[in-house]
PDB file of C-alpha atoms in Angstrom:
ATOM      1  CA  MET A   1     119.291  98.219  71.326  1.00  0.00           C
ATOM      2  CA  SER A   2     118.799  93.788  71.432  1.00  0.00           C
ATOM      3  CA  VAL A   3     121.453  91.724  69.145  1.00  0.00           C
ATOM      4  CA  ALA A   4     117.496  91.112  67.892  1.00  0.00           C
ATOM      5  CA  ALA A   5     117.206  94.519  66.881  1.00  0.00           C
ATOM      6  CA  LYS A   6     120.063  95.671  65.186  1.00  0.00           C
ATOM      7  CA  LYS A   7     120.150  92.349  63.306  1.00  0.00           C
ATOM      8  CA  ILE A   8     116.471  93.451  62.477  1.00  0.00           C
ATOM      9  CA  ALA A   9     117.659  96.769  61.209  1.00  0.00           C
ATOM     10  CA  GLU A  10     119.898  95.650  59.219  1.00  0.00           C
ATOM     11  CA  ALA A  11     118.561  93.099  57.432  1.00  0.00           C
ATOM     12  CA  GLU A  12     115.827  96.252  56.711  1.00  0.00           C
ATOM     13  CA  GLN A  13     118.654  98.097  55.453  1.00  0.00           C
ATOM     14  CA  LEU A  14     119.965  94.998  53.256  1.00  0.00           C
ATOM     15  CA  VAL A  15     116.390  95.092  51.954  1.00  0.00           C
ATOM     16  CA  GLN A  16     115.780  98.205  51.063  1.00  0.00           C
ATOM     17  CA  THR A  17     119.634  98.006  48.968  1.00  0.00           C
ATOM     18  CA  ALA A  18     118.558  94.839  47.185  1.00  0.00           C
ATOM     19  CA  GLU A  19     115.160  96.586  46.219  1.00  0.00           C
ATOM     20  CA  LYS A  20     117.369  99.379  44.774  1.00  0.00           C
ATOM     21  CA  SER A  21     119.552  96.551  42.430  1.00  0.00           C
ATOM     22  CA  LEU A  22     116.367  95.862  41.088  1.00  0.00           C
ATOM     23  CA  LYS A  23     114.737  99.221  39.474  1.00  0.00           C
ATOM     24  CA  THR A  24     115.520 100.232  36.706  1.00  0.00           C
ATOM     25  CA  SER A  25     115.828 103.935  34.831  1.00  0.00           C
ATOM     26  CA  LEU A  26     116.930 105.762  31.945  1.00  0.00           C
ATOM     27  CA  LEU A  27     120.628 105.353  32.075  1.00  0.00           C
ATOM     28  CA  LYS A  28     119.883 101.153  33.829  1.00  0.00           C
ATOM     29  CA  TRP A  29     117.616  99.261  31.538  1.00  0.00           C
ATOM     30  CA  VAL A  30     118.327  95.984  33.046  1.00  0.00           C
ATOM     31  CA  PRO A  31     117.460  95.173  36.853  1.00  0.00           C
ATOM     32  CA  ASP A  32     120.721  94.210  38.750  1.00  0.00           C
ATOM     33  CA  TYR A  33     119.602  90.549  39.598  1.00  0.00           C
ATOM     34  CA  ASP A  34     123.023  88.979  41.144  1.00  0.00           C
ATOM     35  CA  SER A  35     123.393  91.931  43.067  1.00  0.00           C
ATOM     36  CA  ALA A  36     119.992  92.100  44.562  1.00  0.00           C
ATOM     37  CA  ALA A  37     119.798  88.256  45.425  1.00  0.00           C
ATOM     38  CA  ASP A  38     122.988  89.064  47.706  1.00  0.00           C
ATOM     39  CA  GLU A  39     121.482  91.512  49.297  1.00  0.00           C
ATOM     40  CA  TYR A  40     118.399  89.310  49.799  1.00  0.00           C
ATOM     41  CA  ALA A  41     120.177  86.493  50.692  1.00  0.00           C
ATOM     42  CA  LYS A  42     122.766  88.429  53.565  1.00  0.00           C
ATOM     43  CA  ALA A  43     118.867  90.012  54.848  1.00  0.00           C
ATOM     44  CA  ALA A  44     117.454  85.899  55.475  1.00  0.00           C
ATOM     45  CA  THR A  45     120.996  85.116  57.410  1.00  0.00           C
ATOM     46  CA  ALA A  46     120.343  88.816  59.363  1.00  0.00           C
ATOM     47  CA  TYR A  47     116.445  87.933  60.378  1.00  0.00           C
ATOM     48  CA  LYS A  48     117.105  84.058  61.371  1.00  0.00           C
ATOM     49  CA  ILE A  49     119.915  85.329  64.132  1.00  0.00           C
ATOM     50  CA  ALA A  50     116.842  87.472  64.875  1.00  0.00           C
ATOM     51  CA  LYS A  51     114.638  84.709  64.842  1.00  0.00           C
ATOM     52  CA  SER A  52     112.258  86.547  62.742  1.00  0.00           C
ATOM     53  CA  PHE A  53     112.042  83.110  60.648  1.00  0.00           C
ATOM     54  CA  ASP A  54     109.028  84.440  58.467  1.00  0.00           C
ATOM     55  CA  LYS A  55     111.051  87.214  57.265  1.00  0.00           C
ATOM     56  CA  SER A  56     114.081  84.831  56.870  1.00  0.00           C
ATOM     57  CA  LYS A  57     112.009  82.381  54.385  1.00  0.00           C
ATOM     58  CA  GLU A  58     110.335  86.082  52.114  1.00  0.00           C
ATOM     59  CA  CYS A  59     113.861  87.362  51.808  1.00  0.00           C
ATOM     60  CA  LEU A  60     115.384  83.995  50.545  1.00  0.00           C
ATOM     61  CA  LEU A  61     112.619  83.470  47.930  1.00  0.00           C
ATOM     62  CA  LYS A  62     112.888  86.500  46.781  1.00  0.00           C
ATOM     63  CA  ALA A  63     116.811  85.773  46.349  1.00  0.00           C
ATOM     64  CA  ILE A  64     115.852  82.729  44.404  1.00  0.00           C
ATOM     65  CA  GLU A  65     113.556  84.706  42.130  1.00  0.00           C
ATOM     66  CA  CYS A  66     116.885  86.926  41.450  1.00  0.00           C
ATOM     67  CA  TYR A  67     118.839  83.695  40.682  1.00  0.00           C
ATOM     68  CA  LYS A  68     116.541  82.398  38.836  1.00  0.00           C
ATOM     69  CA  ASN A  69     116.430  85.288  36.934  1.00  0.00           C
ATOM     70  CA  ASN A  70     120.049  85.396  36.169  1.00  0.00           C
ATOM     71  CA  LYS A  71     119.918  81.861  34.891  1.00  0.00           C
ATOM     72  CA  SER A  72     122.575  81.125  38.816  1.00  0.00           C
ATOM     73  CA  TRP A  73     120.703  77.146  39.261  1.00  0.00           C
ATOM     74  CA  PHE A  74     122.782  76.292  41.734  1.00  0.00           C
ATOM     75  CA  HIS A  75     122.725  79.940  43.845  1.00  0.00           C
ATOM     76  CA  ALA A  76     119.028  79.016  43.848  1.00  0.00           C
ATOM     77  CA  ALA A  77     118.913  75.233  44.724  1.00  0.00           C
ATOM     78  CA  LYS A  78     121.125  76.530  47.798  1.00  0.00           C
ATOM     79  CA  SER A  79     119.190  79.162  49.499  1.00  0.00           C
ATOM     80  CA  TYR A  80     115.548  76.048  48.970  1.00  0.00           C
ATOM     81  CA  GLU A  81     118.196  74.212  51.324  1.00  0.00           C
ATOM     82  CA  GLN A  82     118.599  77.547  53.781  1.00  0.00           C
ATOM     83  CA  ILE A  83     114.073  77.019  53.481  1.00  0.00           C
ATOM     84  CA  ILE A  84     114.530  73.857  54.366  1.00  0.00           C
ATOM     85  CA  LEU A  85     116.747  74.362  57.570  1.00  0.00           C
ATOM     86  CA  LEU A  86     114.032  77.138  58.257  1.00  0.00           C
ATOM     87  CA  CYS A  87     111.088  74.568  57.845  1.00  0.00           C
ATOM     88  CA  LYS A  88     113.489  72.646  61.029  1.00  0.00           C
ATOM     89  CA  ASP A  89     113.496  76.221  63.185  1.00  0.00           C
ATOM     90  CA  VAL A  90     109.576  76.672  62.737  1.00  0.00           C
ATOM     91  CA  GLY A  91     108.409  72.781  62.697  1.00  0.00           C
ATOM     92  CA  THR A  92     106.543  72.212  59.308  1.00  0.00           C
ATOM     93  CA  LEU A  93     108.433  70.142  58.710  1.00  0.00           C
ATOM     94  CA  THR A  94     105.963  68.905  56.595  1.00  0.00           C
ATOM     95  CA  ASP A  95     107.247  71.526  53.527  1.00  0.00           C
ATOM     96  CA  VAL A  96     110.291  69.989  53.692  1.00  0.00           C
ATOM     97  CA  GLU A  97     109.699  67.650  50.674  1.00  0.00           C
ATOM     98  CA  GLU A  98     108.439  70.730  48.778  1.00  0.00           C
ATOM     99  CA  TYR A  99     112.051  72.836  48.919  1.00  0.00           C
ATOM    100  CA  ALA A 100     113.298  69.557  48.363  1.00  0.00           C
ATOM    101  CA  ASN A 101     112.013  68.993  45.260  1.00  0.00           C
ATOM    102  CA  ARG A 102     112.897  71.975  44.312  1.00  0.00           C
ATOM    103  CA  ALA A 103     116.747  72.206  44.670  1.00  0.00           C
ATOM    104  CA  CYS A 104     116.802  69.268  43.646  1.00  0.00           C
ATOM    105  CA  SER A 105     115.649  69.947  40.373  1.00  0.00           C
ATOM    106  CA  LEU A 106     117.984  72.926  39.696  1.00  0.00           C
ATOM    107  CA  TYR A 107     120.544  71.353  40.776  1.00  0.00           C
ATOM    108  CA  GLN A 108     119.584  68.823  38.455  1.00  0.00           C
ATOM    109  CA  GLN A 109     118.513  72.245  35.862  1.00  0.00           C
ATOM    110  CA  HIS A 110     122.847  73.208  36.882  1.00  0.00           C
ATOM    111  CA  GLY A 111     124.333  69.255  36.290  1.00  0.00           C
ATOM    112  CA  SER A 112     124.939  68.892  39.517  1.00  0.00           C
ATOM    113  CA  PRO A 113     123.909  65.123  40.321  1.00  0.00           C
ATOM    114  CA  GLU A 114     125.245  64.232  42.909  1.00  0.00           C
ATOM    115  CA  ALA A 115     124.560  67.473  44.635  1.00  0.00           C
ATOM    116  CA  ALA A 116     120.418  66.827  44.412  1.00  0.00           C
ATOM    117  CA  ALA A 117     120.390  63.386  45.518  1.00  0.00           C
ATOM    118  CA  SER A 118     122.656  64.560  48.542  1.00  0.00           C
ATOM    119  CA  ALA A 119     119.960  67.579  48.399  1.00  0.00           C
ATOM    120  CA  LEU A 120     117.113  64.801  49.429  1.00  0.00           C
ATOM    121  CA  GLU A 121     118.599  62.753  51.512  1.00  0.00           C
ATOM    122  CA  LYS A 122     119.563  65.553  54.114  1.00  0.00           C
ATOM    123  CA  ALA A 123     115.754  67.084  53.641  1.00  0.00           C
ATOM    124  CA  ALA A 124     115.207  63.097  54.682  1.00  0.00           C
ATOM    125  CA  LYS A 125     117.497  63.141  57.016  1.00  0.00           C
ATOM    126  CA  LEU A 126     115.134  65.857  58.675  1.00  0.00           C
ATOM    127  CA  THR A 127     111.525  63.797  58.351  1.00  0.00           C
ATOM    128  CA  GLU A 128     112.827  60.448  58.774  1.00  0.00           C
ATOM    129  CA  ALA A 129     111.923  60.682  63.123  1.00  0.00           C
ATOM    130  CA  GLN A 130     108.588  62.506  62.567  1.00  0.00           C
ATOM    131  CA  HIS A 131     107.177  62.004  58.807  1.00  0.00           C
ATOM    132  CA  PRO A 132     108.668  58.440  57.811  1.00  0.00           C
ATOM    133  CA  ASP A 133     106.195  58.572  54.490  1.00  0.00           C
ATOM    134  CA  VAL A 134     108.274  61.809  53.595  1.00  0.00           C
ATOM    135  CA  ALA A 135     111.811  60.800  54.459  1.00  0.00           C
ATOM    136  CA  LEU A 136     110.828  57.024  52.245  1.00  0.00           C
ATOM    137  CA  ARG A 137     109.241  59.078  48.909  1.00  0.00           C
ATOM    138  CA  LEU A 138     112.889  61.566  49.470  1.00  0.00           C
ATOM    139  CA  TYR A 139     114.930  58.911  49.171  1.00  0.00           C
ATOM    140  CA  GLN A 140     113.684  57.138  46.160  1.00  0.00           C
ATOM    141  CA  HIS A 141     113.576  60.051  44.836  1.00  0.00           C
ATOM    142  CA  ALA A 142     117.214  60.148  45.309  1.00  0.00           C
ATOM    143  CA  VAL A 143     117.529  56.937  44.074  1.00  0.00           C
ATOM    144  CA  GLU A 144     115.882  57.479  40.746  1.00  0.00           C
ATOM    145  CA  VAL A 145     118.167  60.906  40.381  1.00  0.00           C
ATOM    146  CA  ILE A 146     121.234  58.626  41.355  1.00  0.00           C
ATOM    147  CA  LEU A 147     120.815  56.062  39.101  1.00  0.00           C
ATOM    148  CA  ILE A 148     120.620  59.008  36.290  1.00  0.00           C
ATOM    149  CA  GLU A 149     124.420  59.299  36.489  1.00  0.00           C
ATOM    150  CA  ASP A 150     125.047  55.451  36.992  1.00  0.00           C
ATOM    151  CA  SER A 151     126.333  55.807  40.529  1.00  0.00           C
ATOM    152  CA  THR A 152     125.053  52.210  41.382  1.00  0.00           C
ATOM    153  CA  ARG A 153     126.811  51.961  44.867  1.00  0.00           C
ATOM    154  CA  GLN A 154     125.114  55.222  46.129  1.00  0.00           C
ATOM    155  CA  ALA A 155     121.991  54.299  45.140  1.00  0.00           C
ATOM    156  CA  ALA A 156     122.566  51.283  47.518  1.00  0.00           C
ATOM    157  CA  LEU A 157     122.494  52.929  50.317  1.00  0.00           C
ATOM    158  CA  TYR A 158     119.430  55.339  49.204  1.00  0.00           C
ATOM    159  CA  SER A 159     117.531  51.893  47.934  1.00  0.00           C
ATOM    160  CA  SER A 160     118.853  50.455  51.975  1.00  0.00           C
ATOM    161  CA  LYS A 161     116.992  53.363  53.584  1.00  0.00           C
ATOM    162  CA  VAL A 162     113.980  52.759  51.841  1.00  0.00           C
ATOM    163  CA  SER A 163     114.356  48.971  52.064  1.00  0.00           C
ATOM    164  CA  ARG A 164     113.670  49.749  55.828  1.00  0.00           C
ATOM    165  CA  LEU A 165     111.732  52.676  55.668  1.00  0.00           C
ATOM    166  CA  LEU A 166     108.880  50.415  54.169  1.00  0.00           C
ATOM    167  CA  VAL A 167     109.505  47.861  56.580  1.00  0.00           C
ATOM    168  CA  LYS A 168     109.114  50.365  59.757  1.00  0.00           C
ATOM    169  CA  LEU A 169     105.791  51.352  58.049  1.00  0.00           C
ATOM    170  CA  GLN A 170     105.087  47.285  57.996  1.00  0.00           C
ATOM    171  CA  ARG A 171     104.571  48.315  54.164  1.00  0.00           C
ATOM    172  CA  PHE A 172     106.160  44.569  53.735  1.00  0.00           C
ATOM    173  CA  GLU A 173     105.122  43.933  49.875  1.00  0.00           C
ATOM    174  CA  GLU A 174     107.035  47.261  48.794  1.00  0.00           C
ATOM    175  CA  ALA A 175     109.783  46.172  51.338  1.00  0.00           C
ATOM    176  CA  THR A 176     110.400  42.119  49.623  1.00  0.00           C
ATOM    177  CA  LYS A 177     110.404  44.428  45.686  1.00  0.00           C
ATOM    178  CA  SER A 178     112.904  47.135  47.225  1.00  0.00           C
ATOM    179  CA  LEU A 179     115.079  44.636  49.047  1.00  0.00           C
ATOM    180  CA  LYS A 180     115.391  42.428  45.656  1.00  0.00           C
ATOM    181  CA  THR A 181     115.488  46.043  43.800  1.00  0.00           C
ATOM    182  CA  GLU A 182     119.015  46.356  46.473  1.00  0.00           C
ATOM    183  CA  ILE A 183     120.283  43.148  46.258  1.00  0.00           C
ATOM    184  CA  GLY A 184     120.648  43.545  42.084  1.00  0.00           C
ATOM    185  CA  LEU A 185     122.201  47.003  42.778  1.00  0.00           C
ATOM    186  CA  TYR A 186     124.990  44.946  45.065  1.00  0.00           C
ATOM    187  CA  GLN A 187     125.639  42.147  42.341  1.00  0.00           C
ATOM    188  CA  GLN A 188     126.259  44.768  40.012  1.00  0.00           C
ATOM    189  CA  THR A 189     128.879  46.126  42.613  1.00  0.00           C
ATOM    190  CA  GLU A 190     129.590  42.559  43.856  1.00  0.00           C
ATOM    191  CA  SER A 191     129.387  43.760  47.189  1.00  0.00           C
ATOM    192  CA  PHE A 192     128.328  39.318  47.827  1.00  0.00           C
ATOM    193  CA  GLY A 193     129.042  40.156  52.099  1.00  0.00           C
ATOM    194  CA  GLN A 194     125.684  43.181  51.742  1.00  0.00           C
ATOM    195  CA  ILE A 195     124.090  40.657  49.913  1.00  0.00           C
ATOM    196  CA  GLY A 196     123.966  37.730  52.666  1.00  0.00           C
ATOM    197  CA  ARG A 197     122.332  40.367  55.190  1.00  0.00           C
ATOM    198  CA  LEU A 198     120.063  41.548  52.639  1.00  0.00           C
ATOM    199  CA  VAL A 199     119.122  37.875  52.211  1.00  0.00           C
ATOM    200  CA  VAL A 200     118.439  37.716  56.255  1.00  0.00           C
ATOM    201  CA  ALA A 201     116.286  40.653  55.948  1.00  0.00           C
ATOM    202  CA  LEU A 202     114.346  39.647  52.537  1.00  0.00           C
ATOM    203  CA  VAL A 203     113.613  35.622  53.977  1.00  0.00           C
ATOM    204  CA  LEU A 204     112.460  37.998  57.887  1.00  0.00           C
ATOM    205  CA  VAL A 205     110.384  40.257  55.310  1.00  0.00           C
ATOM    206  CA  GLN A 206     108.590  37.383  53.651  1.00  0.00           C
ATOM    207  CA  LEU A 207     107.731  35.747  57.126  1.00  0.00           C
ATOM    208  CA  ALA A 208     105.988  38.796  58.587  1.00  0.00           C
ATOM    209  CA  ARG A 209     104.263  38.171  55.394  1.00  0.00           C
ATOM    210  CA  GLY A 210     103.320  34.851  56.308  1.00  0.00           C
ATOM    211  CA  ASP A 211     105.028  33.774  53.470  1.00  0.00           C
ATOM    212  CA  SER A 212     107.106  30.613  54.277  1.00  0.00           C
ATOM    213  CA  VAL A 213     107.706  29.488  50.644  1.00  0.00           C
ATOM    214  CA  GLU A 214     109.150  32.862  49.267  1.00  0.00           C
ATOM    215  CA  ALA A 215     111.123  33.234  52.132  1.00  0.00           C
ATOM    216  CA  GLU A 216     112.434  29.672  50.695  1.00  0.00           C
ATOM    217  CA  LYS A 217     112.559  30.633  47.262  1.00  0.00           C
ATOM    218  CA  SER A 218     114.794  33.753  47.788  1.00  0.00           C
ATOM    219  CA  PHE A 219     117.223  31.592  50.603  1.00  0.00           C
ATOM    220  CA  LYS A 220     117.392  29.251  47.426  1.00  0.00           C
ATOM    221  CA  GLU A 221     118.389  31.424  45.473  1.00  0.00           C
ATOM    222  CA  TRP A 222     121.022  34.062  46.642  1.00  0.00           C
ATOM    223  CA  GLY A 223     121.608  32.033  49.946  1.00  0.00           C
ATOM    224  CA  THR A 224     125.076  31.042  48.544  1.00  0.00           C
ATOM    225  CA  CYS A 225     125.524  34.845  49.272  1.00  0.00           C
ATOM    226  CA  CYS A 226     125.605  34.412  53.231  1.00  0.00           C
ATOM    227  CA  GLU A 227     128.062  33.283  55.393  1.00  0.00           C
ATOM    228  CA  PRO A 228     127.810  29.600  56.929  1.00  0.00           C
ATOM    229  CA  ASP A 229     126.125  31.068  60.861  1.00  0.00           C
ATOM    230  CA  GLU A 230     123.774  33.137  58.609  1.00  0.00           C
ATOM    231  CA  VAL A 231     123.538  30.101  56.342  1.00  0.00           C
ATOM    232  CA  SER A 232     122.353  27.618  59.498  1.00  0.00           C
ATOM    233  CA  THR A 233     120.050  29.768  61.333  1.00  0.00           C
ATOM    234  CA  LEU A 234     118.142  30.527  57.925  1.00  0.00           C
ATOM    235  CA  THR A 235     118.012  27.311  57.134  1.00  0.00           C
ATOM    236  CA  THR A 236     116.536  25.896  61.015  1.00  0.00           C
ATOM    237  CA  LEU A 237     114.727  28.811  61.378  1.00  0.00           C
ATOM    238  CA  LEU A 238     112.791  27.857  57.957  1.00  0.00           C
ATOM    239  CA  GLN A 239     112.799  24.508  58.643  1.00  0.00           C
ATOM    240  CA  ALA A 240     110.952  25.292  61.442  1.00  0.00           C
ATOM    241  CA  PHE A 241     108.083  27.132  59.726  1.00  0.00           C
ATOM    242  CA  ASP A 242     107.282  24.412  57.320  1.00  0.00           C
ATOM    243  CA  GLU A 243     107.450  21.404  60.577  1.00  0.00           C
ATOM    244  CA  GLU A 244     104.961  24.299  62.372  1.00  0.00           C
ATOM    245  CA  ASP A 245     108.011  24.152  65.362  1.00  0.00           C
ATOM    246  CA  GLY A 246     107.068  27.444  66.936  1.00  0.00           C
ATOM    247  CA  GLU A 247     109.697  27.118  70.207  1.00  0.00           C
ATOM    248  CA  LEU A 248     112.810  27.130  67.315  1.00  0.00           C
ATOM    249  CA  ALA A 249     111.791  29.517  65.032  1.00  0.00           C
ATOM    250  CA  ALA A 250     111.907  31.471  67.996  1.00  0.00           C
ATOM    251  CA  ARG A 251     115.376  30.353  69.185  1.00  0.00           C
ATOM    252  CA  MET A 252     116.208  31.468  65.295  1.00  0.00           C
ATOM    253  CA  LEU A 253     114.627  34.494  65.538  1.00  0.00           C
ATOM    254  CA  ALA A 254     116.563  35.482  68.933  1.00  0.00           C
ATOM    255  CA  SER A 255     120.157  34.790  66.894  1.00  0.00           C
ATOM    256  CA  PRO A 256     122.546  36.512  67.707  1.00  0.00           C
ATOM    257  CA  PHE A 257     123.160  38.184  64.320  1.00  0.00           C
ATOM    258  CA  ILE A 258     119.857  38.691  63.583  1.00  0.00           C
ATOM    259  CA  ARG A 259     119.435  41.275  67.267  1.00  0.00           C
ATOM    260  CA  HIS A 260     122.566  43.072  65.658  1.00  0.00           C
ATOM    261  CA  MET A 261     121.172  43.640  62.267  1.00  0.00           C
ATOM    262  CA  ASP A 262     119.890  47.379  61.417  1.00  0.00           C
ATOM    263  CA  VAL A 263     117.196  48.033  63.921  1.00  0.00           C
ATOM    264  CA  GLU A 264     114.658  47.755  61.758  1.00  0.00           C
ATOM    265  CA  TYR A 265     114.255  44.742  61.084  1.00  0.00           C
ATOM    266  CA  ALA A 266     115.681  43.296  64.604  1.00  0.00           C
ATOM    267  CA  ILE A 267     112.381  44.872  65.637  1.00  0.00           C
ATOM    268  CA  LEU A 268     111.452  42.880  62.576  1.00  0.00           C
ATOM    269  CA  ALA A 269     113.117  39.573  64.280  1.00  0.00           C
ATOM    270  CA  LYS A 270     111.124  40.085  67.530  1.00  0.00           C
ATOM    271  CA  ASN A 271     107.669  40.563  65.853  1.00  0.00           C
ATOM    272  CA  ILE A 272     106.978  37.857  62.853  1.00  0.00           C
ATOM    273  CA  PRO A 273     104.348  35.731  63.923  1.00  0.00           C
ATOM    274  CA  LEU A 274     105.429  32.234  65.079  1.00  0.00           C
ATOM    275  CA  PRO A 275     104.237  29.528  63.721  1.00  0.00           C
ATOM    276  CA  LYS A 276     101.350  27.453  65.813  1.00  0.00           C
ATOM    277  CA  GLY A 277     100.355  24.207  64.337  1.00  0.00           C
ATOM    278  CA  LEU A 278     101.694  21.983  66.086  1.00  0.00           C
ATOM    279  CA  GLU A 279     100.568  23.613  69.366  1.00  0.00           C
ATOM    280  CA  VAL A 280      97.294  23.619  67.789  1.00  0.00           C
ATOM    281  CA  ALA A 281      97.896  19.872  67.066  1.00  0.00           C
ATOM    282  CA  LYS A 282      98.894  18.735  71.207  1.00  0.00           C
ATOM    283  CA  LYS A 283      96.060  21.125  72.304  1.00  0.00           C
ATOM    284  CA  SER A 284      93.795  18.972  69.962  1.00  0.00           C
ATOM    285  CA  VAL A 285      95.559  15.370  71.125  1.00  0.00           C
ATOM    286  CA  GLY A 286      95.088  16.143  75.042  1.00  0.00           C
ATOM    287  CA  ALA A 287      91.351  17.507  74.285  1.00  0.00           C
ATOM    288  CA  ASP A 288      90.904  13.589  72.448  1.00  0.00           C
ATOM    289  CA  GLU A 289      92.620  12.201  75.562  1.00  0.00           C
ATOM    290  CA  LEU A 290      90.263  13.823  78.031  1.00  0.00           C
ATOM    291  CA  ASN A 291      87.702  12.798  75.846  1.00  0.00           C
ATOM    292  CA  ASN A 292      88.730   8.957  75.984  1.00  0.00           C
ATOM    293  CA  ALA A 293      89.372   9.618  79.450  1.00  0.00           C
ATOM    294  CA  ARG A 294      85.373  10.505  80.124  1.00  0.00           C
ATOM    295  CA  ASP A 295      84.572   8.003  77.783  1.00  0.00           C
ATOM    296  CA  HIS A 296      85.890   5.408  79.736  1.00  0.00           C
ATOM    297  CA  GLU A 297      84.621   6.649  83.166  1.00  0.00           C
ATOM    298  CA  ASP A 298      81.250   6.992  81.860  1.00  0.00           C
ATOM    299  CA  GLU A 299      81.441   2.865  81.111  1.00  0.00           C
ATOM    300  CA  GLY A 300      82.236   2.467  84.148  1.00  0.00           C
ATOM    301  CA  GLU A 301      79.623   4.519  85.595  1.00  0.00           C
ATOM    302  CA  ASP A 302      77.387   2.791  83.286  1.00  0.00           C
ATOM    303  CA  LEU A 303      79.324  -0.621  84.841  1.00  0.00           C
ATOM    304  CA  CYS A 304      78.200  -0.097  88.031  1.00  0.00           C
TER     305      CYS A 304
END
């Protein structure tokens, strides 16, 4: 008998034991939910080893119902996290959000907001590469959950993920609001070095939106938190956009510290539309000079 076959046989035996625990009789009026939940959980593990993922999920859902009936909210939430891992195994990552939110709710019922936020974070990491929109919602939920516990520092870390995903999704208006929220959280913890980098990110996002005026306002408001090289680069960058100097703007956007920012902001800097005003003006002047030269040539031909 193969390992998979042995594990399936083991799982089936565990399921039978769980079902017996739930039966009532004249002498046993109340189902033994605790024992049944444990047996279903063991069966789920055996089915997973045998790569019978649907059966494993089915057992976990039954275990969750037993845990709920026994008011074992924490164990029920843990079982939902096991289902999330099954979603990864079978490639149904779009189902992760639903189960993560259920786990979060049960952890909160148990009085464990840190575990609730952590479940959302783990689920977000699973979905981030293939489904950034799902990961975004999970991180946003994590921020809400952890702020109830007044854990500002952790909320700032989750908020950072939110801002970067919004930039990745090119939702720049929302990213602007998120970055300002993030700055506010770091102000509460007096993490001024972090704020300096966020000011750079905020300026880049606003330039990507085509709003150099707001970018300059943001720099004036929080620029005192920036390091000297950040101040120098942002001052020159904003001046370049004000004077419509595309060449200078490109040099500033290629600054070493911008290239070494979080990957979303480094990529954003490469794709910010450069100012073209002076370039257009130069082309216009060149055209005028050419027209004048042609006029002079025509006058010379008339004289002849």
